[in-house]
PDB file of C-alpha atoms in Angstrom:
ATOM      1  CA  GLN A1302    -126.373 124.086  -6.498  1.00  0.00           C
ATOM      2  CA  ALA A1303    -129.432 123.131  -9.348  1.00  0.00           C
ATOM      3  CA  LEU A1304    -132.311 126.609  -9.900  1.00  0.00           C
ATOM      4  CA  PRO A1305    -135.594 124.677  -9.168  1.00  0.00           C
ATOM      5  CA  ASN A1306    -137.285 124.570 -12.483  1.00  0.00           C
ATOM      6  CA  SER A1307    -134.023 125.391 -14.620  1.00  0.00           C
ATOM      7  CA  PRO A1308    -131.316 123.112 -16.009  1.00  0.00           C
ATOM      8  CA  TRP A1309    -129.428 125.183 -14.327  1.00  0.00           C
ATOM      9  CA  LYS A1310    -126.388 125.113 -11.853  1.00  0.00           C
ATOM     10  CA  LEU A1311    -125.420 127.451  -9.695  1.00  0.00           C
ATOM     11  CA  HIS A1312    -121.612 127.717  -9.059  1.00  0.00           C
ATOM     12  CA  ILE A1313    -119.945 130.231  -6.316  1.00  0.00           C
ATOM     13  CA  MET A1314    -117.087 131.244  -6.040  1.00  0.00           C
ATOM     14  CA  ALA A1315    -115.801 132.315  -2.496  1.00  0.00           C
ATOM     15  CA  SER A1316    -112.301 132.447  -1.338  1.00  0.00           C
ATOM     16  CA  ALA A1317    -111.117 129.490   0.281  1.00  0.00           C
ATOM     17  CA  LEU A1318    -108.543 131.357   2.664  1.00  0.00           C
ATOM     18  CA  GLY A1319    -111.173 131.469   5.714  1.00  0.00           C
ATOM     19  CA  ALA A1320    -111.368 127.577   5.541  1.00  0.00           C
ATOM     20  CA  ARG A1321    -108.358 127.236   5.349  1.00  0.00           C
ATOM     21  CA  GLU A1322    -107.516 129.274   8.379  1.00  0.00           C
ATOM     22  CA  ALA A1323    -110.356 127.307   9.604  1.00  0.00           C
ATOM     23  CA  ALA A1324    -109.020 123.722   8.905  1.00  0.00           C
ATOM     24  CA  ILE A1325    -105.378 124.973   9.850  1.00  0.00           C
ATOM     25  CA  ASN A1326    -106.511 126.073  13.506  1.00  0.00           C
ATOM     26  CA  ALA A1327    -108.414 123.414  13.594  1.00  0.00           C
ATOM     27  CA  PHE A1328    -105.908 120.779  12.488  1.00  0.00           C
ATOM     28  CA  PHE A1329    -103.353 122.232  15.411  1.00  0.00           C
ATOM     29  CA  LEU A1330    -105.908 122.418  17.786  1.00  0.00           C
ATOM     30  CA  GLY A1331    -106.610 118.783  17.514  1.00  0.00           C
ATOM     31  CA  LEU A1332    -102.182 118.485  17.440  1.00  0.00           C
ATOM     32  CA  LEU A1333    -102.824 120.716  20.565  1.00  0.00           C
ATOM     33  CA  LEU A1334    -105.501 118.687  22.206  1.00  0.00           C
ATOM     34  CA  SER A1335    -103.891 115.314  21.344  1.00  0.00           C
ATOM     35  CA  SER A1336    -100.506 116.453  22.710  1.00  0.00           C
ATOM     36  CA  LEU A1337    -101.709 116.912  25.765  1.00  0.00           C
ATOM     37  CA  VAL A1338    -104.102 114.323  26.118  1.00  0.00           C
ATOM     38  CA  GLY A1339    -100.513 111.953  24.949  1.00  0.00           C
ATOM     39  CA  LEU A1340     -98.780 114.294  27.806  1.00  0.00           C
ATOM     40  CA  LEU A1341    -101.570 113.476  30.378  1.00  0.00           C
ATOM     41  CA  ALA A1342    -101.502 109.614  29.614  1.00  0.00           C
ATOM     42  CA  TYR A1343     -97.381 109.470  29.200  1.00  0.00           C
ATOM     43  CA  MET A1344     -97.212 111.528  33.002  1.00  0.00           C
ATOM     44  CA  LEU A1345    -100.130 108.860  34.579  1.00  0.00           C
ATOM     45  CA  MET A1346     -98.453 105.805  33.522  1.00  0.00           C
ATOM     46  CA  LYS A1347     -94.954 107.797  34.362  1.00  0.00           C
ATOM     47  CA  ARG A1348     -96.709 108.171  37.746  1.00  0.00           C
ATOM     48  CA  LYS A1349     -98.251 104.300  38.053  1.00  0.00           C
ATOM     49  CA  ARG A1350     -94.914 103.156  37.657  1.00  0.00           C
ATOM     50  CA  VAL A1351     -93.466 105.594  40.238  1.00  0.00           C
ATOM     51  CA  ALA A1352     -96.167 104.302  42.584  1.00  0.00           C
ATOM     52  CA  ASP A1353     -95.313 100.321  41.326  1.00  0.00           C
ATOM     53  CA  ARG A1354     -91.631 101.079  42.475  1.00  0.00           C
ATOM     54  CA  LEU A1355     -93.028 102.760  45.646  1.00  0.00           C
ATOM     55  CA  ARG A1356     -94.922 100.153  46.363  1.00  0.00           C
ATOM     56  CA  GLU A1357     -92.206  97.470  45.461  1.00  0.00           C
ATOM     57  CA  ALA A1358     -89.622  99.292  47.406  1.00  0.00           C
ATOM     58  CA  HIS A1359     -92.391  99.627  50.301  1.00  0.00           C
ATOM     59  CA  ASP A1360     -92.890  96.120  50.161  1.00  0.00           C
ATOM     60  CA  LEU A1361     -89.399  95.093  50.596  1.00  0.00           C
ATOM     61  CA  LEU A1362     -88.219  97.132  53.102  1.00  0.00           C
ATOM     62  CA  GLU A1363     -91.651  95.549  54.906  1.00  0.00           C
ATOM     63  CA  GLN A1364     -89.701  92.195  54.307  1.00  0.00           C
ATOM     64  CA  ARG A1365     -86.456  93.623  55.353  1.00  0.00           C
ATOM     65  CA  VAL A1366     -88.273  94.671  58.849  1.00  0.00           C
ATOM     66  CA  GLU A1367     -89.671  91.609  59.690  1.00  0.00           C
ATOM     67  CA  ALA A1368     -86.390  89.383  58.537  1.00  0.00           C
ATOM     68  CA  ARG A1369     -84.674  91.973  60.959  1.00  0.00           C
ATOM     69  CA  THR A1370     -86.834  91.984  63.900  1.00  0.00           C
ATOM     70  CA  ARG A1371     -87.228  88.200  63.552  1.00  0.00           C
ATOM     71  CA  GLU A1372     -83.668  87.909  63.877  1.00  0.00           C
ATOM     72  CA  LEU A1373     -82.988  90.667  66.902  1.00  0.00           C
ATOM     73  CA  SER A1374     -85.991  88.752  68.456  1.00  0.00           C
ATOM     74  CA  GLU A1375     -83.767  85.094  68.312  1.00  0.00           C
ATOM     75  CA  SER A1376     -80.629  87.322  68.903  1.00  0.00           C
ATOM     76  CA  ASN A1377     -82.314  88.499  72.210  1.00  0.00           C
ATOM     77  CA  GLN A1378     -83.865  84.889  72.922  1.00  0.00           C
ATOM     78  CA  GLN A1379     -80.817  83.847  73.179  1.00  0.00           C
ATOM     79  CA  LEU A1380     -78.853  86.538  75.458  1.00  0.00           C
ATOM     80  CA  THR A1381     -81.517  86.173  77.496  1.00  0.00           C
ATOM     81  CA  TYR A1382     -81.168  82.701  77.947  1.00  0.00           C
ATOM     82  CA  GLU A1383     -77.513  83.528  78.659  1.00  0.00           C
ATOM     83  CA  ILE A1384     -78.015  85.850  81.151  1.00  0.00           C
ATOM     84  CA  GLU A1385     -80.075  83.480  82.910  1.00  0.00           C
ATOM     85  CA  GLN A1386     -77.525  81.091  82.855  1.00  0.00           C
ATOM     86  CA  ARG A1387     -74.986  82.877  84.502  1.00  0.00           C
ATOM     87  CA  GLN A1388     -77.339  84.181  87.241  1.00  0.00           C
ATOM     88  CA  ARG A1389     -77.557  80.199  87.718  1.00  0.00           C
ATOM     89  CA  ALA A1390     -73.649  79.744  87.137  1.00  0.00           C
ATOM     90  CA  HIS A1391     -73.271  82.743  89.393  1.00  0.00           C
ATOM     91  CA  GLU A1392     -75.351  81.474  91.695  1.00  0.00           C
ATOM     92  CA  ALA A1393     -73.782  78.444  92.440  1.00  0.00           C
ATOM     93  CA  LEU A1394     -70.680  79.501  92.179  1.00  0.00           C
ATOM     94  CA  ARG A1395     -71.427  81.857  95.212  1.00  0.00           C
ATOM     95  CA  ARG A1396     -73.547  79.325  97.241  1.00  0.00           C
ATOM     96  CA  ALA A1397     -69.787  77.023  96.504  1.00  0.00           C
ATOM     97  CA  GLN A1398     -67.618  79.710  97.783  1.00  0.00           C
ATOM     98  CA  ASP A1399     -69.468  79.615 100.800  1.00  0.00           C
ATOM     99  CA  ASP A1400     -69.703  76.203 101.378  1.00  0.00           C
ATOM    100  CA  LEU A1401     -66.092  76.399 100.764  1.00  0.00           C
ATOM    101  CA  ILE A1402     -65.448  78.916 103.297  1.00  0.00           C
ATOM    102  CA  GLN A1403     -67.201  76.839 106.027  1.00  0.00           C
ATOM    103  CA  SER A1404     -65.810  74.408 104.926  1.00  0.00           C
ATOM    104  CA  SER A1405     -62.472  75.278 105.568  1.00  0.00           C
ATOM    105  CA  LYS A1406     -63.583  76.792 109.011  1.00  0.00           C
ATOM    106  CA  LEU A1407     -64.321  73.829 109.886  1.00  0.00           C
ATOM    107  CA  ALA A1408     -61.245  72.539 108.571  1.00  0.00           C
ATOM    108  CA  ALA A1409     -59.228  75.092 110.897  1.00  0.00           C
ATOM    109  CA  LEU A1410     -61.300  74.210 113.596  1.00  0.00           C
ATOM    110  CA  GLY A1411     -60.184  70.590 113.739  1.00  0.00           C
ATOM    111  CA  GLN A1412     -56.680  71.480 113.456  1.00  0.00           C
ATOM    112  CA  MET A1413     -57.258  74.182 116.114  1.00  0.00           C
ATOM    113  CA  SER A1414     -58.882  71.093 118.328  1.00  0.00           C
ATOM    114  CA  ALA A1415     -55.453  70.142 119.838  1.00  0.00           C
ATOM    115  CA  GLY A1416     -54.474  73.683 120.820  1.00  0.00           C
ATOM    116  CA  ILE A1417     -57.925  74.442 122.261  1.00  0.00           C
ATOM    117  CA  THR A1418     -57.699  71.071 124.439  1.00  0.00           C
ATOM    118  CA  HIS A1419     -54.605  72.475 125.807  1.00  0.00           C
ATOM    119  CA  GLU A1420     -56.014  75.756 126.872  1.00  0.00           C
ATOM    120  CA  LEU A1421     -58.981  74.725 128.085  1.00  0.00           C
ATOM    121  CA  ASN A1422     -57.558  72.243 130.477  1.00  0.00           C
ATOM    122  CA  GLN A1423     -54.709  74.389 131.455  1.00  0.00           C
ATOM    123  CA  PRO A1424     -57.364  76.535 133.278  1.00  0.00           C
ATOM    124  CA  LEU A1425     -59.640  73.096 134.427  1.00  0.00           C
ATOM    125  CA  SER A1426     -56.322  71.884 135.851  1.00  0.00           C
ATOM    126  CA  ALA A1427     -56.206  75.152 137.625  1.00  0.00           C
ATOM    127  CA  ILE A1428     -59.652  75.303 138.570  1.00  0.00           C
ATOM    128  CA  GLN A1429     -59.784  71.575 140.787  1.00  0.00           C
ATOM    129  CA  THR A1430     -56.520  72.610 142.206  1.00  0.00           C
ATOM    130  CA  PHE A1431     -57.946  76.055 143.760  1.00  0.00           C
ATOM    131  CA  ALA A1432     -61.019  74.211 144.450  1.00  0.00           C
ATOM    132  CA  ARG A1433     -58.903  71.999 146.632  1.00  0.00           C
ATOM    133  CA  ASN A1434     -57.332  74.453 148.028  1.00  0.00           C
ATOM    134  CA  GLY A1435     -60.546  76.343 148.692  1.00  0.00           C
ATOM    135  CA  GLU A1436     -62.328  73.536 150.244  1.00  0.00           C
ATOM    136  CA  LYS A1437     -59.415  73.351 152.721  1.00  0.00           C
ATOM    137  CA  LEU A1438     -59.213  76.947 153.278  1.00  0.00           C
ATOM    138  CA  VAL A1439     -62.215  76.947 154.289  1.00  0.00           C
ATOM    139  CA  ALA A1440     -62.254  73.600 156.115  1.00  0.00           C
ATOM    140  CA  ARG A1441     -58.971  75.282 158.249  1.00  0.00           C
ATOM    141  CA  GLU A1442     -61.419  78.007 158.377  1.00  0.00           C
ATOM    142  CA  ARG A1443     -59.220  80.607 155.964  1.00  0.00           C
ATOM    143  CA  TYR A1444     -62.246  82.712 154.313  1.00  0.00           C
ATOM    144  CA  ASP A1445     -60.103  85.425 152.836  1.00  0.00           C
ATOM    145  CA  ALA A1446     -57.984  82.972 151.432  1.00  0.00           C
ATOM    146  CA  ALA A1447     -60.411  80.696 150.218  1.00  0.00           C
ATOM    147  CA  GLY A1448     -62.692  83.144 148.710  1.00  0.00           C
ATOM    148  CA  GLU A1449     -59.127  84.767 146.977  1.00  0.00           C
ATOM    149  CA  ASN A1450     -58.849  81.277 145.492  1.00  0.00           C
ATOM    150  CA  PHE A1451     -62.984  80.770 144.577  1.00  0.00           C
ATOM    151  CA  SER A1452     -62.096  84.695 142.776  1.00  0.00           C
ATOM    152  CA  ARG A1453     -59.354  82.628 140.601  1.00  0.00           C
ATOM    153  CA  ILE A1454     -61.574  79.845 139.863  1.00  0.00           C
ATOM    154  CA  PHE A1455     -64.529  82.502 138.418  1.00  0.00           C
ATOM    155  CA  ALA A1456     -61.825  84.509 136.472  1.00  0.00           C
ATOM    156  CA  LEU A1457     -60.231  80.954 135.276  1.00  0.00           C
ATOM    157  CA  THR A1458     -64.521  79.769 133.982  1.00  0.00           C
ATOM    158  CA  SER A1459     -64.684  83.546 132.524  1.00  0.00           C
ATOM    159  CA  ARG A1460     -61.590  83.109 130.562  1.00  0.00           C
ATOM    160  CA  MET A1461     -62.656  78.957 129.383  1.00  0.00           C
ATOM    161  CA  GLY A1462     -66.422  80.683 128.687  1.00  0.00           C
ATOM    162  CA  GLU A1463     -64.854  83.437 126.197  1.00  0.00           C
ATOM    163  CA  ILE A1464     -62.666  80.621 124.413  1.00  0.00           C
ATOM    164  CA  ILE A1465     -65.474  78.501 124.081  1.00  0.00           C
ATOM    165  CA  ASN A1466     -67.790  82.000 122.678  1.00  0.00           C
ATOM    166  CA  HIS A1467     -64.764  82.761 120.620  1.00  0.00           C
ATOM    167  CA  LEU A1468     -65.110  78.682 118.310  1.00  0.00           C
ATOM    168  CA  LYS A1469     -68.168  78.603 118.163  1.00  0.00           C
ATOM    169  CA  THR A1470     -68.510  82.689 116.647  1.00  0.00           C
ATOM    170  CA  PHE A1471     -65.565  81.148 114.169  1.00  0.00           C
ATOM    171  CA  ALA A1472     -67.386  77.604 113.736  1.00  0.00           C
ATOM    172  CA  ARG A1473     -70.934  79.081 113.392  1.00  0.00           C
ATOM    173  CA  LYS A1474     -71.994  80.049 109.197  1.00  0.00           C
ATOM    174  CA  SER A1475     -71.541  83.681 108.826  1.00  0.00           C
ATOM    175  CA  ARG A1476     -74.049  85.749 107.323  1.00  0.00           C
ATOM    176  CA  LYS A1477     -73.954  88.506 104.980  1.00  0.00           C
ATOM    177  CA  ARG A1478     -75.113  91.409 105.923  1.00  0.00           C
ATOM    178  CA  LYS A1479     -74.002  95.480 103.734  1.00  0.00           C
ATOM    179  CA  GLU A1480     -73.076  98.260 106.297  1.00  0.00           C
ATOM    180  CA  ALA A1481     -71.203 101.281 105.648  1.00  0.00           C
ATOM    181  CA  VAL A1482     -67.085 100.870 105.484  1.00  0.00           C
TER     182      VAL A1482
END
């Protein structure tokens, strides 16, 4: 240091050991701080990469879910359509079976008409005979015998009514009913 009013300069020689230690400490402290800042920057970058990968994975997963949902919706619509078609086909089959049963009944009824004609003509002929005999018996005043003829006529007409009722029942379209069996 220059001394005032003198051409001399003052030089002080001191030990640089403290300064050197301070410089070394400052260097290591700077190095430590730089390392921490670098480590922090590395961790932030790593975290950003992980976040980006998670976002990409999430977007990919969303796309897959959307595609799968679309596929399932289309499959569901197709299955619904097929179910409706099968229900319609089942209903048409049921109606066709009912019509076939009715047609079969009527065909059988047509085939049975010859036998039925015979079954009905027999009692009609007997009724006619008993009625004529009854007239003659009444005319001869044989009321007991006439009453017996009229009872037979009544029985024969009842029998004919039963035959006709069975035929009517058979010819009718059957109604489906559910009952315990």
